Amino acid sequence: MNTRDIAREAVRSRLSQVAVELFRKEGFEQVTFDTLAEAAGVSRSTFIRYFGTKEDAVLSTFDAKGERVVDALRNRPAGEDEWAALRHALGILVEEYQHDPVGTLALSRLILETPALAKRQFDKQRRWRPLMAEALAERAGSALPTLPQQVRAAAALDCVYLAVEQWHSSDGTLDLTALLDDAFAVVAAG
């Protein structure tokens, strides 16, 4: 990454922070691009150049999270069971939640309580599924994922979604790692 890319990412991150703060204070639907641009101290066109939609201003980091999960899955030990490899790879997401539980809970609340954001987040995470299934296939020495690998990837993502939803409902009082472990155990028990 060159200096220009680093600077662009810093601006993008700052604009996203401003957007999330404003959405939390005033409500997602009430905030316009003009309001976002004014709060960030940039022009409307600059804000739109970084984020084509208000949803993207909140969820822009989800693509990178998916890439990190897939990379972690590819780097799991070759002999490890696929279900265990998925659980460990998805642990990256839990670590991010635990790094900043207050901020993450606020962001989670904003996303889960705003239908447009919840739908967009679900769509983004759904795009991770085929990439995760491909990583499982690569680990097994195959070019194409099998149906069981696709099902495992989908079930693993649902486990994360449901664990986060439960954690959110508890206002962050429940242990997210334990919730994810419990969700994986339920599926594994079949």
PDB file of C-alpha atoms in Angstrom:
ATOM      1  CA  MET A   1       0.000   0.000   0.000  1.00  0.00           C
ATOM      2  CA  ASN A   2       1.460   3.353  -0.995  1.00  0.00           C
ATOM      3  CA  THR A   3       1.217   6.676   0.856  1.00  0.00           C
ATOM      4  CA  ARG A   4      -1.755   7.810  -1.206  1.00  0.00           C
ATOM      5  CA  ASP A   5      -3.699   4.625  -0.405  1.00  0.00           C
ATOM      6  CA  ILE A   6      -2.910   5.002   3.290  1.00  0.00           C
ATOM      7  CA  ALA A   7      -4.126   8.604   3.271  1.00  0.00           C
ATOM      8  CA  ARG A   8      -7.290   7.608   1.406  1.00  0.00           C
ATOM      9  CA  GLU A   9      -7.999   4.848   3.943  1.00  0.00           C
ATOM     10  CA  ALA A  10      -7.486   7.292   6.817  1.00  0.00           C
ATOM     11  CA  VAL A  11      -9.985   9.733   5.300  1.00  0.00           C
ATOM     12  CA  ARG A  12     -12.427   6.903   4.596  1.00  0.00           C
ATOM     13  CA  SER A  13     -12.147   5.669   8.181  1.00  0.00           C
ATOM     14  CA  ARG A  14     -12.715   9.152   9.593  1.00  0.00           C
ATOM     15  CA  LEU A  15     -15.748   9.760   7.375  1.00  0.00           C
ATOM     16  CA  SER A  16     -17.182   6.417   8.468  1.00  0.00           C
ATOM     17  CA  GLN A  17     -16.692   7.305  12.142  1.00  0.00           C
ATOM     18  CA  VAL A  18     -18.475  10.621  11.654  1.00  0.00           C
ATOM     19  CA  ALA A  19     -21.344   8.864   9.865  1.00  0.00           C
ATOM     20  CA  VAL A  20     -21.795   6.205  12.548  1.00  0.00           C
ATOM     21  CA  GLU A  21     -21.780   8.808  15.326  1.00  0.00           C
ATOM     22  CA  LEU A  22     -24.340  10.935  13.502  1.00  0.00           C
ATOM     23  CA  PHE A  23     -26.570   7.958  12.672  1.00  0.00           C
ATOM     24  CA  ARG A  24     -26.511   6.865  16.319  1.00  0.00           C
ATOM     25  CA  LYS A  25     -27.443  10.341  17.558  1.00  0.00           C
ATOM     26  CA  GLU A  26     -30.039  11.340  14.994  1.00  0.00           C
ATOM     27  CA  GLY A  27     -31.223   8.101  13.423  1.00  0.00           C
ATOM     28  CA  PHE A  28     -30.192   6.587  10.128  1.00  0.00           C
ATOM     29  CA  GLU A  29     -33.219   7.732   8.124  1.00  0.00           C
ATOM     30  CA  GLN A  30     -33.034  11.316   9.374  1.00  0.00           C
ATOM     31  CA  VAL A  31     -29.435  11.910   8.288  1.00  0.00           C
ATOM     32  CA  THR A  32     -28.771  13.062   4.713  1.00  0.00           C
ATOM     33  CA  PHE A  33     -25.575  13.142   2.675  1.00  0.00           C
ATOM     34  CA  ASP A  34     -25.560  16.913   3.134  1.00  0.00           C
ATOM     35  CA  THR A  35     -25.672  16.481   6.916  1.00  0.00           C
ATOM     36  CA  LEU A  36     -22.908  13.876   6.782  1.00  0.00           C
ATOM     37  CA  ALA A  37     -20.689  16.053   4.616  1.00  0.00           C
ATOM     38  CA  GLU A  38     -21.205  19.090   6.833  1.00  0.00           C
ATOM     39  CA  ALA A  39     -20.424  17.117  10.007  1.00  0.00           C
ATOM     40  CA  ALA A  40     -17.275  15.703   8.400  1.00  0.00           C
ATOM     41  CA  GLY A  41     -16.148  19.045   7.018  1.00  0.00           C
ATOM     42  CA  VAL A  42     -16.108  17.897   3.393  1.00  0.00           C
ATOM     43  CA  SER A  43     -18.262  18.524   0.346  1.00  0.00           C
ATOM     44  CA  ARG A  44     -21.249  16.320  -0.412  1.00  0.00           C
ATOM     45  CA  SER A  45     -19.523  15.059  -3.568  1.00  0.00           C
ATOM     46  CA  THR A  46     -16.405  14.134  -1.585  1.00  0.00           C
ATOM     47  CA  PHE A  47     -18.463  12.135   0.878  1.00  0.00           C
ATOM     48  CA  ILE A  48     -20.290  10.376  -1.951  1.00  0.00           C
ATOM     49  CA  ARG A  49     -16.980   9.645  -3.710  1.00  0.00           C
ATOM     50  CA  TYR A  50     -15.897   7.669  -0.626  1.00  0.00           C
ATOM     51  CA  PHE A  51     -19.293   6.102   0.073  1.00  0.00           C
ATOM     52  CA  GLY A  52     -21.911   5.721  -2.620  1.00  0.00           C
ATOM     53  CA  THR A  53     -24.634   5.003  -0.075  1.00  0.00           C
ATOM     54  CA  LYS A  54     -25.275   5.775   3.569  1.00  0.00           C
ATOM     55  CA  GLU A  55     -25.203   2.033   4.231  1.00  0.00           C
ATOM     56  CA  ASP A  56     -21.683   1.836   2.813  1.00  0.00           C
ATOM     57  CA  ALA A  57     -20.533   4.523   5.251  1.00  0.00           C
ATOM     58  CA  VAL A  58     -21.444   2.162   8.100  1.00  0.00           C
ATOM     59  CA  LEU A  59     -20.660  -1.224   6.562  1.00  0.00           C
ATOM     60  CA  SER A  60     -17.548  -0.491   4.518  1.00  0.00           C
ATOM     61  CA  THR A  61     -15.348  -2.540   6.857  1.00  0.00           C
ATOM     62  CA  PHE A  62     -17.361  -5.732   6.360  1.00  0.00           C
ATOM     63  CA  ASP A  63     -15.685  -6.636   3.072  1.00  0.00           C
ATOM     64  CA  ALA A  64     -12.257  -6.518   4.720  1.00  0.00           C
ATOM     65  CA  LYS A  65     -13.557  -8.603   7.636  1.00  0.00           C
ATOM     66  CA  GLY A  66     -14.721 -11.253   5.189  1.00  0.00           C
ATOM     67  CA  GLU A  67     -11.314 -11.305   3.536  1.00  0.00           C
ATOM     68  CA  ARG A  68      -9.626 -11.735   6.930  1.00  0.00           C
ATOM     69  CA  VAL A  69     -11.938 -14.625   7.812  1.00  0.00           C
ATOM     70  CA  VAL A  70     -11.250 -16.376   4.495  1.00  0.00           C
ATOM     71  CA  ASP A  71      -7.489 -15.844   4.892  1.00  0.00           C
ATOM     72  CA  ALA A  72      -7.631 -17.214   8.438  1.00  0.00           C
ATOM     73  CA  LEU A  73      -9.577 -20.237   7.183  1.00  0.00           C
ATOM     74  CA  ARG A  74      -6.994 -20.917   4.468  1.00  0.00           C
ATOM     75  CA  ASN A  75      -4.229 -20.718   7.080  1.00  0.00           C
ATOM     76  CA  ARG A  76      -5.762 -23.193   9.528  1.00  0.00           C
ATOM     77  CA  PRO A  77      -3.804 -26.464   9.994  1.00  0.00           C
ATOM     78  CA  ALA A  78      -4.331 -28.850   7.079  1.00  0.00           C
ATOM     79  CA  GLY A  79      -5.469 -31.772   9.233  1.00  0.00           C
ATOM     80  CA  GLU A  80      -7.986 -29.743  11.231  1.00  0.00           C
ATOM     81  CA  ASP A  81     -11.650 -30.688  10.906  1.00  0.00           C
ATOM     82  CA  GLU A  82     -13.564 -28.270   8.643  1.00  0.00           C
ATOM     83  CA  TRP A  83     -16.062 -27.299  11.337  1.00  0.00           C
ATOM     84  CA  ALA A  84     -13.280 -26.545  13.817  1.00  0.00           C
ATOM     85  CA  ALA A  85     -11.395 -24.578  11.164  1.00  0.00           C
ATOM     86  CA  LEU A  86     -14.501 -22.490  10.486  1.00  0.00           C
ATOM     87  CA  ARG A  87     -15.007 -21.809  14.192  1.00  0.00           C
ATOM     88  CA  HIS A  88     -11.400 -20.702  14.649  1.00  0.00           C
ATOM     89  CA  ALA A  89     -11.408 -18.538  11.525  1.00  0.00           C
ATOM     90  CA  LEU A  90     -14.630 -16.818  12.560  1.00  0.00           C
ATOM     91  CA  GLY A  91     -13.082 -16.177  15.958  1.00  0.00           C
ATOM     92  CA  ILE A  92     -11.419 -13.178  14.298  1.00  0.00           C
ATOM     93  CA  LEU A  93     -14.799 -11.455  14.287  1.00  0.00           C
ATOM     94  CA  VAL A  94     -15.338 -12.171  17.982  1.00  0.00           C
ATOM     95  CA  GLU A  95     -11.903 -10.762  18.785  1.00  0.00           C
ATOM     96  CA  GLU A  96     -12.868  -7.513  17.040  1.00  0.00           C
ATOM     97  CA  TYR A  97     -16.046  -7.341  19.096  1.00  0.00           C
ATOM     98  CA  GLN A  98     -14.090  -7.958  22.295  1.00  0.00           C
ATOM     99  CA  HIS A  99     -11.449  -5.353  21.402  1.00  0.00           C
ATOM    100  CA  ASP A 100     -14.021  -2.551  21.685  1.00  0.00           C
ATOM    101  CA  PRO A 101     -17.180  -3.994  23.255  1.00  0.00           C
ATOM    102  CA  VAL A 102     -18.870  -0.634  23.896  1.00  0.00           C
ATOM    103  CA  GLY A 103     -18.262   0.698  20.394  1.00  0.00           C
ATOM    104  CA  THR A 104     -19.084  -2.625  18.800  1.00  0.00           C
ATOM    105  CA  LEU A 105     -22.310  -2.964  20.763  1.00  0.00           C
ATOM    106  CA  ALA A 106     -23.348   0.535  19.670  1.00  0.00           C
ATOM    107  CA  LEU A 107     -22.541  -0.300  16.049  1.00  0.00           C
ATOM    108  CA  SER A 108     -24.326  -3.640  16.343  1.00  0.00           C
ATOM    109  CA  ARG A 109     -27.368  -1.890  17.787  1.00  0.00           C
ATOM    110  CA  LEU A 110     -27.377   0.625  14.928  1.00  0.00           C
ATOM    111  CA  ILE A 111     -27.137  -2.130  12.310  1.00  0.00           C
ATOM    112  CA  LEU A 112     -29.640  -4.558  13.819  1.00  0.00           C
ATOM    113  CA  GLU A 113     -32.190  -1.830  14.575  1.00  0.00           C
ATOM    114  CA  THR A 114     -32.013  -0.200  11.127  1.00  0.00           C
ATOM    115  CA  PRO A 115     -33.691  -2.427   8.523  1.00  0.00           C
ATOM    116  CA  ALA A 116     -31.682  -1.032   5.577  1.00  0.00           C
ATOM    117  CA  LEU A 117     -28.397  -1.645   7.413  1.00  0.00           C
ATOM    118  CA  ALA A 118     -29.411  -5.094   8.666  1.00  0.00           C
ATOM    119  CA  LYS A 119     -30.329  -6.170   5.138  1.00  0.00           C
ATOM    120  CA  ARG A 120     -27.123  -4.788   3.617  1.00  0.00           C
ATOM    121  CA  GLN A 121     -24.982  -6.411   6.322  1.00  0.00           C
ATOM    122  CA  PHE A 122     -26.710  -9.747   5.740  1.00  0.00           C
ATOM    123  CA  ASP A 123     -26.103  -9.397   1.986  1.00  0.00           C
ATOM    124  CA  LYS A 124     -22.412  -8.631   2.551  1.00  0.00           C
ATOM    125  CA  GLN A 125     -21.952 -11.589   4.879  1.00  0.00           C
ATOM    126  CA  ARG A 126     -23.796 -13.834   2.448  1.00  0.00           C
ATOM    127  CA  ARG A 127     -21.093 -13.006  -0.117  1.00  0.00           C
ATOM    128  CA  TRP A 128     -18.526 -14.479   2.285  1.00  0.00           C
ATOM    129  CA  ARG A 129     -20.153 -17.937   2.086  1.00  0.00           C
ATOM    130  CA  PRO A 130     -18.882 -19.010  -1.356  1.00  0.00           C
ATOM    131  CA  LEU A 131     -15.411 -17.671  -0.534  1.00  0.00           C
ATOM    132  CA  MET A 132     -15.368 -19.644   2.708  1.00  0.00           C
ATOM    133  CA  ALA A 133     -16.574 -22.770   0.905  1.00  0.00           C
ATOM    134  CA  GLU A 134     -13.821 -22.300  -1.702  1.00  0.00           C
ATOM    135  CA  ALA A 135     -11.253 -22.002   1.111  1.00  0.00           C
ATOM    136  CA  LEU A 136     -12.549 -25.273   2.582  1.00  0.00           C
ATOM    137  CA  ALA A 137     -12.216 -26.913  -0.848  1.00  0.00           C
ATOM    138  CA  GLU A 138      -8.653 -25.597  -1.218  1.00  0.00           C
ATOM    139  CA  ARG A 139      -7.772 -27.025   2.193  1.00  0.00           C
ATOM    140  CA  ALA A 140      -9.094 -30.395   0.984  1.00  0.00           C
ATOM    141  CA  GLY A 141      -7.127 -30.186  -2.278  1.00  0.00           C
ATOM    142  CA  SER A 142     -10.154 -29.650  -4.486  1.00  0.00           C
ATOM    143  CA  ALA A 143     -10.891 -26.983  -7.066  1.00  0.00           C
ATOM    144  CA  LEU A 144     -14.601 -26.756  -6.321  1.00  0.00           C
ATOM    145  CA  PRO A 145     -16.437 -26.819  -3.001  1.00  0.00           C
ATOM    146  CA  THR A 146     -18.738 -29.719  -2.283  1.00  0.00           C
ATOM    147  CA  LEU A 147     -22.312 -29.276  -1.117  1.00  0.00           C
ATOM    148  CA  PRO A 148     -21.341 -30.202   2.482  1.00  0.00           C
ATOM    149  CA  GLN A 149     -18.607 -27.537   2.414  1.00  0.00           C
ATOM    150  CA  GLN A 150     -21.099 -24.962   1.183  1.00  0.00           C
ATOM    151  CA  VAL A 151     -23.578 -25.967   3.874  1.00  0.00           C
ATOM    152  CA  ARG A 152     -20.902 -25.782   6.589  1.00  0.00           C
ATOM    153  CA  ALA A 153     -19.884 -22.286   5.454  1.00  0.00           C
ATOM    154  CA  ALA A 154     -23.513 -21.129   5.469  1.00  0.00           C
ATOM    155  CA  ALA A 155     -24.205 -22.690   8.870  1.00  0.00           C
ATOM    156  CA  ALA A 156     -21.047 -21.151  10.343  1.00  0.00           C
ATOM    157  CA  LEU A 157     -22.108 -17.681   9.201  1.00  0.00           C
ATOM    158  CA  ASP A 158     -25.572 -18.211  10.673  1.00  0.00           C
ATOM    159  CA  CYS A 159     -23.948 -19.233  13.953  1.00  0.00           C
ATOM    160  CA  VAL A 160     -22.071 -15.938  14.026  1.00  0.00           C
ATOM    161  CA  TYR A 161     -25.143 -13.922  13.113  1.00  0.00           C
ATOM    162  CA  LEU A 162     -27.276 -15.591  15.777  1.00  0.00           C
ATOM    163  CA  ALA A 163     -24.574 -15.339  18.455  1.00  0.00           C
ATOM    164  CA  VAL A 164     -24.143 -11.614  17.766  1.00  0.00           C
ATOM    165  CA  GLU A 165     -27.900 -11.140  17.789  1.00  0.00           C
ATOM    166  CA  GLN A 166     -28.123 -12.883  21.192  1.00  0.00           C
ATOM    167  CA  TRP A 167     -25.187 -10.829  22.500  1.00  0.00           C
ATOM    168  CA  HIS A 168     -26.868  -7.655  21.267  1.00  0.00           C
ATOM    169  CA  SER A 169     -30.145  -8.642  22.934  1.00  0.00           C
ATOM    170  CA  SER A 170     -28.316  -9.104  26.243  1.00  0.00           C
ATOM    171  CA  ASP A 171     -26.869  -5.589  25.896  1.00  0.00           C
ATOM    172  CA  GLY A 172     -23.417  -7.121  25.723  1.00  0.00           C
ATOM    173  CA  THR A 173     -23.663  -8.844  29.103  1.00  0.00           C
ATOM    174  CA  LEU A 174     -23.386 -12.363  27.682  1.00  0.00           C
ATOM    175  CA  ASP A 175     -19.999 -13.711  26.601  1.00  0.00           C
ATOM    176  CA  LEU A 176     -19.886 -13.569  22.808  1.00  0.00           C
ATOM    177  CA  THR A 177     -17.214 -16.271  22.568  1.00  0.00           C
ATOM    178  CA  ALA A 178     -19.349 -18.628  24.653  1.00  0.00           C
ATOM    179  CA  LEU A 179     -22.412 -17.832  22.549  1.00  0.00           C
ATOM    180  CA  LEU A 180     -20.523 -18.632  19.358  1.00  0.00           C
ATOM    181  CA  ASP A 181     -19.128 -21.836  20.859  1.00  0.00           C
ATOM    182  CA  ASP A 182     -22.654 -22.837  21.925  1.00  0.00           C
ATOM    183  CA  ALA A 183     -24.057 -22.140  18.457  1.00  0.00           C
ATOM    184  CA  PHE A 184     -21.327 -24.217  16.811  1.00  0.00           C
ATOM    185  CA  ALA A 185     -21.904 -27.024  19.329  1.00  0.00           C
ATOM    186  CA  VAL A 186     -25.635 -27.128  18.547  1.00  0.00           C
ATOM    187  CA  VAL A 187     -24.966 -27.518  14.828  1.00  0.00           C
ATOM    188  CA  ALA A 188     -22.195 -30.068  15.419  1.00  0.00           C
ATOM    189  CA  ALA A 189     -24.527 -32.148  17.598  1.00  0.00           C
ATOM    190  CA  GLY A 190     -26.852 -32.281  14.600  1.00  0.00           C
TER     191      GLY A 190
END
